[in-house]
mmCIF file of C-alpha atoms in Angstrom:
data_model
loop_
_atom_site.group_PDB
_atom_site.id
_atom_site.type_symbol
_atom_site.label_atom_id
_atom_site.label_comp_id
_atom_site.label_asym_id
_atom_site.label_seq_id
_atom_site.Cartn_x
_atom_site.Cartn_y
_atom_site.Cartn_z
ATOM 1 C CA UNK I 1 0.000 0.000 0.000
ATOM 2 C CA UNK I 2 2.827 2.397 0.854
ATOM 3 C CA UNK I 3 4.526 1.694 -2.499
ATOM 4 C CA UNK I 4 1.301 2.435 -4.350
ATOM 5 C CA UNK I 5 0.996 5.675 -2.402
ATOM 6 C CA UNK I 6 4.590 6.606 -3.226
ATOM 7 C CA UNK I 7 4.105 5.906 -6.908
ATOM 8 C CA UNK I 8 0.843 7.858 -6.986
ATOM 9 C CA UNK I 9 2.764 10.781 -5.472
ATOM 10 C CA UNK I 10 5.423 10.565 -8.208
ATOM 11 C CA UNK I 11 2.720 10.608 -10.891
ATOM 12 C CA UNK I 12 0.962 13.558 -9.228
ATOM 13 C CA UNK I 13 4.240 15.495 -9.089
ATOM 14 C CA UNK I 14 4.781 14.849 -12.795
ATOM 15 C CA UNK I 15 1.263 16.017 -13.668
ATOM 16 C CA UNK I 16 1.890 19.236 -11.736
ATOM 17 C CA UNK I 17 5.183 19.765 -13.567
ATOM 18 C CA UNK I 18 7.128 19.230 -10.329
ATOM 19 C CA UNK I 19 9.789 17.079 -11.955
ATOM 20 C CA UNK I 20 13.056 16.365 -10.152
ATOM 21 C CA UNK I 21 15.901 17.013 -12.617
ATOM 22 C CA UNK I 22 19.603 16.492 -11.795
ATOM 23 C CA UNK I 23 21.573 19.749 -11.643
ATOM 24 C CA UNK I 24 24.124 18.167 -14.000
ATOM 25 C CA UNK I 25 21.763 18.564 -16.961
ATOM 26 C CA UNK I 26 22.094 22.350 -16.972
ATOM 27 C CA UNK I 27 24.882 22.458 -19.574
ATOM 28 C CA UNK I 28 22.963 20.235 -21.991
ATOM 29 C CA UNK I 29 19.721 22.177 -21.490
ATOM 30 C CA UNK I 30 21.633 25.401 -22.111
ATOM 31 C CA UNK I 31 22.963 23.984 -25.387
ATOM 32 C CA UNK I 32 19.444 22.955 -26.405
ATOM 33 C CA UNK I 33 18.153 26.478 -25.787
ATOM 34 C CA UNK I 34 20.988 27.915 -27.855
ATOM 35 C CA UNK I 35 20.316 25.522 -30.747
ATOM 36 C CA UNK I 36 16.580 26.307 -30.638
ATOM 37 C CA UNK I 37 17.231 30.038 -31.008
ATOM 38 C CA UNK I 38 16.561 31.092 -34.639
ATOM 39 C CA UNK I 39 19.419 33.610 -34.323
ATOM 40 C CA UNK I 40 21.856 30.922 -33.158
ATOM 41 C CA UNK I 41 25.351 31.179 -34.660
ATOM 42 C CA UNK I 42 28.026 28.511 -35.066
ATOM 43 C CA UNK I 43 30.300 30.444 -32.708
ATOM 44 C CA UNK I 44 27.654 30.261 -29.952
ATOM 45 C CA UNK I 45 27.245 26.505 -30.378
ATOM 46 C CA UNK I 46 30.986 25.863 -30.403
ATOM 47 C CA UNK I 47 31.398 27.969 -27.266
ATOM 48 C CA UNK I 48 28.689 25.993 -25.440
ATOM 49 C CA UNK I 49 30.243 22.678 -26.462
ATOM 50 C CA UNK I 50 33.745 23.691 -25.424
ATOM 51 C CA UNK I 51 32.379 24.664 -22.000
ATOM 52 C CA UNK I 52 31.208 21.065 -21.451
ATOM 53 C CA UNK I 53 34.038 18.583 -22.147
ATOM 54 C CA UNK I 54 31.813 15.495 -22.225
ATOM 55 C CA UNK I 55 29.457 17.041 -24.770
ATOM 56 C CA UNK I 56 32.402 18.221 -26.850
ATOM 57 C CA UNK I 57 33.968 14.754 -26.869
ATOM 58 C CA UNK I 58 30.671 13.076 -27.754
ATOM 59 C CA UNK I 59 30.078 15.545 -30.618
ATOM 60 C CA UNK I 60 33.445 14.724 -32.177
ATOM 61 C CA UNK I 61 32.916 10.975 -31.645
ATOM 62 C CA UNK I 62 29.465 11.084 -33.245
ATOM 63 C CA UNK I 63 30.798 13.080 -36.200
ATOM 64 C CA UNK I 64 33.376 10.327 -36.751
ATOM 65 C CA UNK I 65 30.902 7.437 -36.530
ATOM 66 C CA UNK I 66 30.334 5.374 -39.663
ATOM 67 C CA UNK I 67 26.964 6.961 -40.407
ATOM 68 C CA UNK I 68 28.222 10.559 -40.456
ATOM 69 C CA UNK I 69 31.727 9.946 -41.768
ATOM 70 C CA UNK I 70 30.823 8.549 -45.172
ATOM 71 C CA UNK I 71 32.458 8.576 -48.593
ATOM 72 C CA UNK I 72 35.968 8.790 -47.197
ATOM 73 C CA UNK I 73 35.375 12.037 -45.299
ATOM 74 C CA UNK I 74 38.316 13.289 -43.272
ATOM 75 C CA UNK I 75 38.469 12.538 -39.559
ATOM 76 C CA UNK I 76 36.848 15.328 -37.516
ATOM 77 C CA UNK I 77 39.494 16.450 -35.050
ATOM 78 C CA UNK I 78 37.841 19.565 -33.627
ATOM 79 C CA UNK I 79 34.518 20.703 -32.223
ATOM 80 C CA UNK I 80 34.148 23.127 -35.141
ATOM 81 C CA UNK I 81 34.507 20.289 -37.650
ATOM 82 C CA UNK I 82 31.983 18.213 -35.699
ATOM 83 C CA UNK I 83 29.444 21.069 -35.688
ATOM 84 C CA UNK I 84 29.824 21.526 -39.443
ATOM 85 C CA UNK I 85 29.315 17.828 -40.126
ATOM 86 C CA UNK I 86 26.499 17.049 -37.688
ATOM 87 C CA UNK I 87 24.361 20.155 -38.052
ATOM 88 C CA UNK I 88 22.163 21.698 -35.383
ATOM 89 C CA UNK I 89 19.467 18.993 -35.354
ATOM 90 C CA UNK I 90 21.868 16.186 -34.519
ATOM 91 C CA UNK I 91 23.628 18.347 -31.947
ATOM 92 C CA UNK I 92 20.229 18.974 -30.355
ATOM 93 C CA UNK I 93 19.750 15.203 -30.177
ATOM 94 C CA UNK I 94 23.196 14.829 -28.611
ATOM 95 C CA UNK I 95 22.238 17.357 -25.932
ATOM 96 C CA UNK I 96 19.002 15.443 -25.330
ATOM 97 C CA UNK I 97 21.062 12.271 -24.935
ATOM 98 C CA UNK I 98 23.118 14.008 -22.254
ATOM 99 C CA UNK I 99 19.951 15.057 -20.412
ATOM 100 C CA UNK I 100 18.412 11.580 -20.542
ATOM 101 C CA UNK I 101 21.690 9.954 -19.514
ATOM 102 C CA UNK I 102 22.074 12.189 -16.463
ATOM 103 C CA UNK I 103 18.786 11.014 -14.939
ATOM 104 C CA UNK I 104 20.586 7.834 -13.936
ATOM 105 C CA UNK I 105 24.065 9.226 -13.355
ATOM 106 C CA UNK I 106 23.561 10.118 -9.675
ATOM 107 C CA UNK I 107 21.875 6.868 -8.624
ATOM 108 C CA UNK I 108 23.533 5.445 -5.512
ATOM 109 C CA UNK I 109 21.831 2.056 -5.211
ATOM 110 C CA UNK I 110 24.116 -0.450 -7.032
ATOM 111 C CA UNK I 111 21.284 -2.496 -8.544
ATOM 112 C CA UNK I 112 19.372 0.539 -9.790
ATOM 113 C CA UNK I 113 22.576 2.069 -11.130
ATOM 114 C CA UNK I 114 23.322 -1.124 -13.039
ATOM 115 C CA UNK I 115 19.824 -1.004 -14.519
ATOM 116 C CA UNK I 116 20.308 2.628 -15.547
ATOM 117 C CA UNK I 117 23.613 1.790 -17.252
ATOM 118 C CA UNK I 118 21.998 -1.091 -19.111
ATOM 119 C CA UNK I 119 19.013 1.051 -20.084
ATOM 120 C CA UNK I 120 21.343 3.662 -21.551
ATOM 121 C CA UNK I 121 23.218 1.072 -23.648
ATOM 122 C CA UNK I 122 19.879 -0.213 -24.883
ATOM 123 C CA UNK I 123 18.633 3.302 -25.648
ATOM 124 C CA UNK I 124 21.785 4.260 -27.565
ATOM 125 C CA UNK I 125 21.562 1.147 -29.731
ATOM 126 C CA UNK I 126 17.850 1.664 -30.427
ATOM 127 C CA UNK I 127 18.483 5.302 -31.387
ATOM 128 C CA UNK I 128 21.325 4.383 -33.724
ATOM 129 C CA UNK I 129 19.272 1.628 -35.338
ATOM 130 C CA UNK I 130 16.294 3.978 -35.693
ATOM 131 C CA UNK I 131 18.493 6.416 -37.636
ATOM 132 C CA UNK I 132 19.626 3.898 -40.239
ATOM 133 C CA UNK I 133 16.253 2.114 -40.388
ATOM 134 C CA UNK I 134 14.511 5.438 -41.002
ATOM 135 C CA UNK I 135 17.066 6.242 -43.688
ATOM 136 C CA UNK I 136 17.042 2.900 -45.470
ATOM 137 C CA UNK I 137 13.842 1.020 -44.640
ATOM 138 C CA UNK I 138 10.881 3.120 -43.480
ATOM 139 C CA UNK I 139 11.844 6.351 -45.291
ATOM 140 C CA UNK I 140 11.333 8.278 -42.070
ATOM 141 C CA UNK I 141 13.409 11.419 -41.519
ATOM 142 C CA UNK I 142 16.536 9.851 -39.936
ATOM 143 C CA UNK I 143 17.445 12.796 -37.689
ATOM 144 C CA UNK I 144 13.943 12.684 -36.189
ATOM 145 C CA UNK I 145 14.206 8.904 -35.746
ATOM 146 C CA UNK I 146 17.518 9.314 -33.924
ATOM 147 C CA UNK I 147 16.030 11.917 -31.575
ATOM 148 C CA UNK I 148 12.942 9.760 -30.922
ATOM 149 C CA UNK I 149 15.158 6.798 -30.086
ATOM 150 C CA UNK I 150 17.096 8.847 -27.548
ATOM 151 C CA UNK I 151 14.001 10.034 -25.677
ATOM 152 C CA UNK I 152 11.779 6.955 -26.019
ATOM 153 C CA UNK I 153 12.763 5.550 -22.578
ATOM 154 C CA UNK I 154 13.009 8.867 -20.744
ATOM 155 C CA UNK I 155 10.199 7.816 -18.401
ATOM 156 C CA UNK I 156 12.112 4.690 -17.420
ATOM 157 C CA UNK I 157 15.248 6.701 -16.624
ATOM 158 C CA UNK I 158 13.261 9.140 -14.525
ATOM 159 C CA UNK I 159 11.589 6.368 -12.535
ATOM 160 C CA UNK I 160 14.910 4.637 -11.869
ATOM 161 C CA UNK I 161 16.241 7.914 -10.498
ATOM 162 C CA UNK I 162 13.195 8.408 -8.264
ATOM 163 C CA UNK I 163 13.416 4.793 -7.071
ATOM 164 C CA UNK I 164 16.863 5.618 -5.696
ATOM 165 C CA UNK I 165 15.207 8.121 -3.342
ATOM 166 C CA UNK I 166 12.119 5.949 -2.721
ATOM 167 C CA UNK I 167 13.335 2.351 -2.101
ATOM 168 C CA UNK I 168 11.031 -0.341 -3.478
ATOM 169 C CA UNK I 169 9.176 2.063 -5.785
ATOM 170 C CA UNK I 170 9.542 -0.218 -8.828
ATOM 171 C CA UNK I 171 9.416 -3.604 -7.116
ATOM 172 C CA UNK I 172 6.079 -4.538 -8.687
ATOM 173 C CA UNK I 173 5.979 -3.727 -12.450
ATOM 174 C CA UNK I 174 2.184 -4.108 -12.526
ATOM 175 C CA UNK I 175 1.956 -1.011 -10.334
ATOM 176 C CA UNK I 176 3.886 1.304 -12.640
ATOM 177 C CA UNK I 177 3.844 -0.134 -16.164
ATOM 178 C CA UNK I 178 1.121 1.261 -18.365
ATOM 179 C CA UNK I 179 -0.872 4.476 -18.190
ATOM 180 C CA UNK I 180 0.970 5.931 -15.187
ATOM 181 C CA UNK I 181 4.336 5.408 -16.876
ATOM 182 C CA UNK I 182 2.990 7.110 -20.019
ATOM 183 C CA UNK I 183 1.823 10.114 -17.982
ATOM 184 C CA UNK I 184 5.284 10.542 -16.509
ATOM 185 C CA UNK I 185 6.997 10.112 -19.895
ATOM 186 C CA UNK I 186 4.694 12.656 -21.556
ATOM 187 C CA UNK I 187 5.228 15.257 -18.826
ATOM 188 C CA UNK I 188 9.009 14.869 -19.009
ATOM 189 C CA UNK I 189 8.950 15.198 -22.790
ATOM 190 C CA UNK I 190 6.821 18.317 -22.412
ATOM 191 C CA UNK I 191 9.377 19.749 -19.979
ATOM 192 C CA UNK I 192 12.174 18.946 -22.464
ATOM 193 C CA UNK I 193 10.118 20.513 -25.281
ATOM 194 C CA UNK I 194 10.050 17.316 -27.321
ATOM 195 C CA UNK I 195 8.052 18.004 -30.526
ATOM 196 C CA UNK I 196 4.516 16.632 -30.383
ATOM 197 C CA UNK I 197 4.886 14.186 -33.340
ATOM 198 C CA UNK I 198 7.844 12.561 -31.571
ATOM 199 C CA UNK I 199 6.054 12.491 -28.205
ATOM 200 C CA UNK I 200 2.988 10.873 -29.821
ATOM 201 C CA UNK I 201 5.114 8.188 -31.484
ATOM 202 C CA UNK I 202 6.827 7.404 -28.169
ATOM 203 C CA UNK I 203 3.688 7.152 -26.015
ATOM 204 C CA UNK I 204 1.956 5.024 -28.670
ATOM 205 C CA UNK I 205 4.631 2.300 -28.524
ATOM 206 C CA UNK I 206 2.979 0.415 -25.672
ATOM 207 C CA UNK I 207 0.556 -2.134 -27.081
ATOM 208 C CA UNK I 208 1.451 -1.325 -30.691
ATOM 209 C CA UNK I 209 2.118 -3.897 -33.400
ATOM 210 C CA UNK I 210 4.550 -3.091 -36.176
ATOM 211 C CA UNK I 211 2.938 -2.344 -39.535
ATOM 212 C CA UNK I 212 3.688 -4.546 -42.514
ATOM 213 C CA UNK I 213 5.445 -3.076 -44.365
ATOM 214 C CA UNK I 214 6.837 -0.912 -41.535
ATOM 215 C CA UNK I 215 6.526 2.816 -42.105
ATOM 216 C CA UNK I 216 6.457 6.013 -40.096
ATOM 217 C CA UNK I 217 8.187 6.976 -36.875
ATOM 218 C CA UNK I 218 6.412 4.548 -34.542
ATOM 219 C CA UNK I 219 7.194 1.544 -36.754
ATOM 220 C CA UNK I 220 10.788 2.738 -37.067
ATOM 221 C CA UNK I 221 11.120 2.627 -33.280
ATOM 222 C CA UNK I 222 9.367 -0.742 -33.018
ATOM 223 C CA UNK I 223 11.688 -2.337 -35.591
ATOM 224 C CA UNK I 224 14.730 -0.771 -33.919
ATOM 225 C CA UNK I 225 13.658 -2.164 -30.555
ATOM 226 C CA UNK I 226 13.082 -5.581 -32.113
ATOM 227 C CA UNK I 227 16.546 -5.625 -33.723
ATOM 228 C CA UNK I 228 18.414 -4.165 -30.759
ATOM 229 C CA UNK I 229 21.179 -6.589 -29.667
ATOM 230 C CA UNK I 230 21.220 -5.087 -26.161
ATOM 231 C CA UNK I 231 18.357 -6.201 -23.875
ATOM 232 C CA UNK I 232 16.359 -3.651 -21.918
ATOM 233 C CA UNK I 233 16.554 -4.013 -18.119
ATOM 234 C CA UNK I 234 12.933 -2.907 -17.788
ATOM 235 C CA UNK I 235 9.972 -5.335 -18.044
ATOM 236 C CA UNK I 236 8.625 -5.824 -21.561
ATOM 237 C CA UNK I 237 5.207 -6.892 -22.834
ATOM 238 C CA UNK I 238 6.213 -10.383 -23.888
ATOM 239 C CA UNK I 239 3.061 -11.345 -25.801
ATOM 240 C CA UNK I 240 3.237 -8.217 -27.920
ATOM 241 C CA UNK I 241 6.949 -8.685 -28.476
ATOM 242 C CA UNK I 242 6.332 -12.220 -29.765
ATOM 243 C CA UNK I 243 3.613 -10.902 -32.044
ATOM 244 C CA UNK I 244 5.906 -8.254 -33.474
ATOM 245 C CA UNK I 245 8.668 -10.822 -33.946
ATOM 246 C CA UNK I 246 6.382 -13.227 -35.840
ATOM 247 C CA UNK I 247 4.945 -10.503 -38.077
ATOM 248 C CA UNK I 248 8.340 -9.028 -38.868
ATOM 249 C CA UNK I 249 9.909 -12.447 -39.481
ATOM 250 C CA UNK I 250 7.174 -13.287 -41.967
ATOM 251 C CA UNK I 251 7.691 -9.982 -43.763
ATOM 252 C CA UNK I 252 11.444 -10.558 -44.006
ATOM 253 C CA UNK I 253 10.967 -14.068 -45.382
ATOM 254 C CA UNK I 254 9.002 -12.608 -48.273
ATOM 255 C CA UNK I 255 11.408 -9.727 -48.803
ATOM 256 C CA UNK I 256 15.006 -10.974 -48.387
ATOM 257 C CA UNK I 257 16.447 -7.729 -49.746
ATOM 258 C CA UNK I 258 14.871 -5.908 -46.790
ATOM 259 C CA UNK I 259 16.485 -8.402 -44.410
ATOM 260 C CA UNK I 260 19.909 -7.638 -45.895
ATOM 261 C CA UNK I 261 19.271 -3.926 -45.502
ATOM 262 C CA UNK I 262 18.370 -4.422 -41.849
ATOM 263 C CA UNK I 263 21.564 -6.433 -41.311
ATOM 264 C CA UNK I 264 23.564 -3.582 -42.827
ATOM 265 C CA UNK I 265 21.688 -1.096 -40.634
ATOM 266 C CA UNK I 266 22.602 -3.078 -37.532
ATOM 267 C CA UNK I 267 26.279 -3.039 -38.495
ATOM 268 C CA UNK I 268 26.289 0.737 -39.089
ATOM 269 C CA UNK I 269 24.473 1.276 -35.811
ATOM 270 C CA UNK I 270 27.295 -0.331 -33.817
ATOM 271 C CA UNK I 271 29.643 2.567 -34.613
ATOM 272 C CA UNK I 272 26.999 5.196 -34.016
ATOM 273 C CA UNK I 273 25.740 3.788 -30.711
ATOM 274 C CA UNK I 274 29.301 3.613 -29.386
ATOM 275 C CA UNK I 275 29.618 7.360 -30.012
ATOM 276 C CA UNK I 276 26.316 8.052 -28.219
ATOM 277 C CA UNK I 277 27.169 6.157 -25.048
ATOM 278 C CA UNK I 278 28.287 8.833 -22.586
#
């Protein structure tokens, strides 16, 4: 009963906009605000990145990943080169990745911290796969798919962080999986100013079956989650997962060229996800 009361309190806080954010996200949020400014200049972005060493290092690493360093492009060896190659939209996604990642960075409980680390590895791989799947399979705008992949488990990260302060909060998945988790995820995405089409795709994942053929942002995320080689530490809806697996397997059997494209996407995603892991 006390756990239910605690979880209800967390949901109520989220609905009121009383979200508990780590102070370490300030640099990333500041970069996001700069990038969202229509009068933003390259010099402003470079200055913000140089002020945050982790963000600067991740920007250069992402610029040198296989997806962005194509056709024999030279190695990016500076923040300026990374900004030129990635563009503002992908830098915005990188800042969002930093924000999401920091929700679990201050967790003290060893088990919860391990779950947060695993959830981040899973998220980075899903995001990287979503980028190449959107580009090569579903014809969804790849930058948007990458961003959606980064934020699609933001509710899970937030709850893991709150569970560190409220022991036992997530002991019973039936208490927090479902509508309450969606409420929290939507309120966090609203706070982070996630565009509504992305937020809608994310909250519609629960209970969704992948379309055949897969198309659109939601299907891009579903296929990426299905292909992800890194397991999520959070409970999954097994029946729906089996249904998606069977439907997708049948589609691939009829379209072997799509299967080869997905294999290639998974290989490209390895390099990209490594750059995203902070």
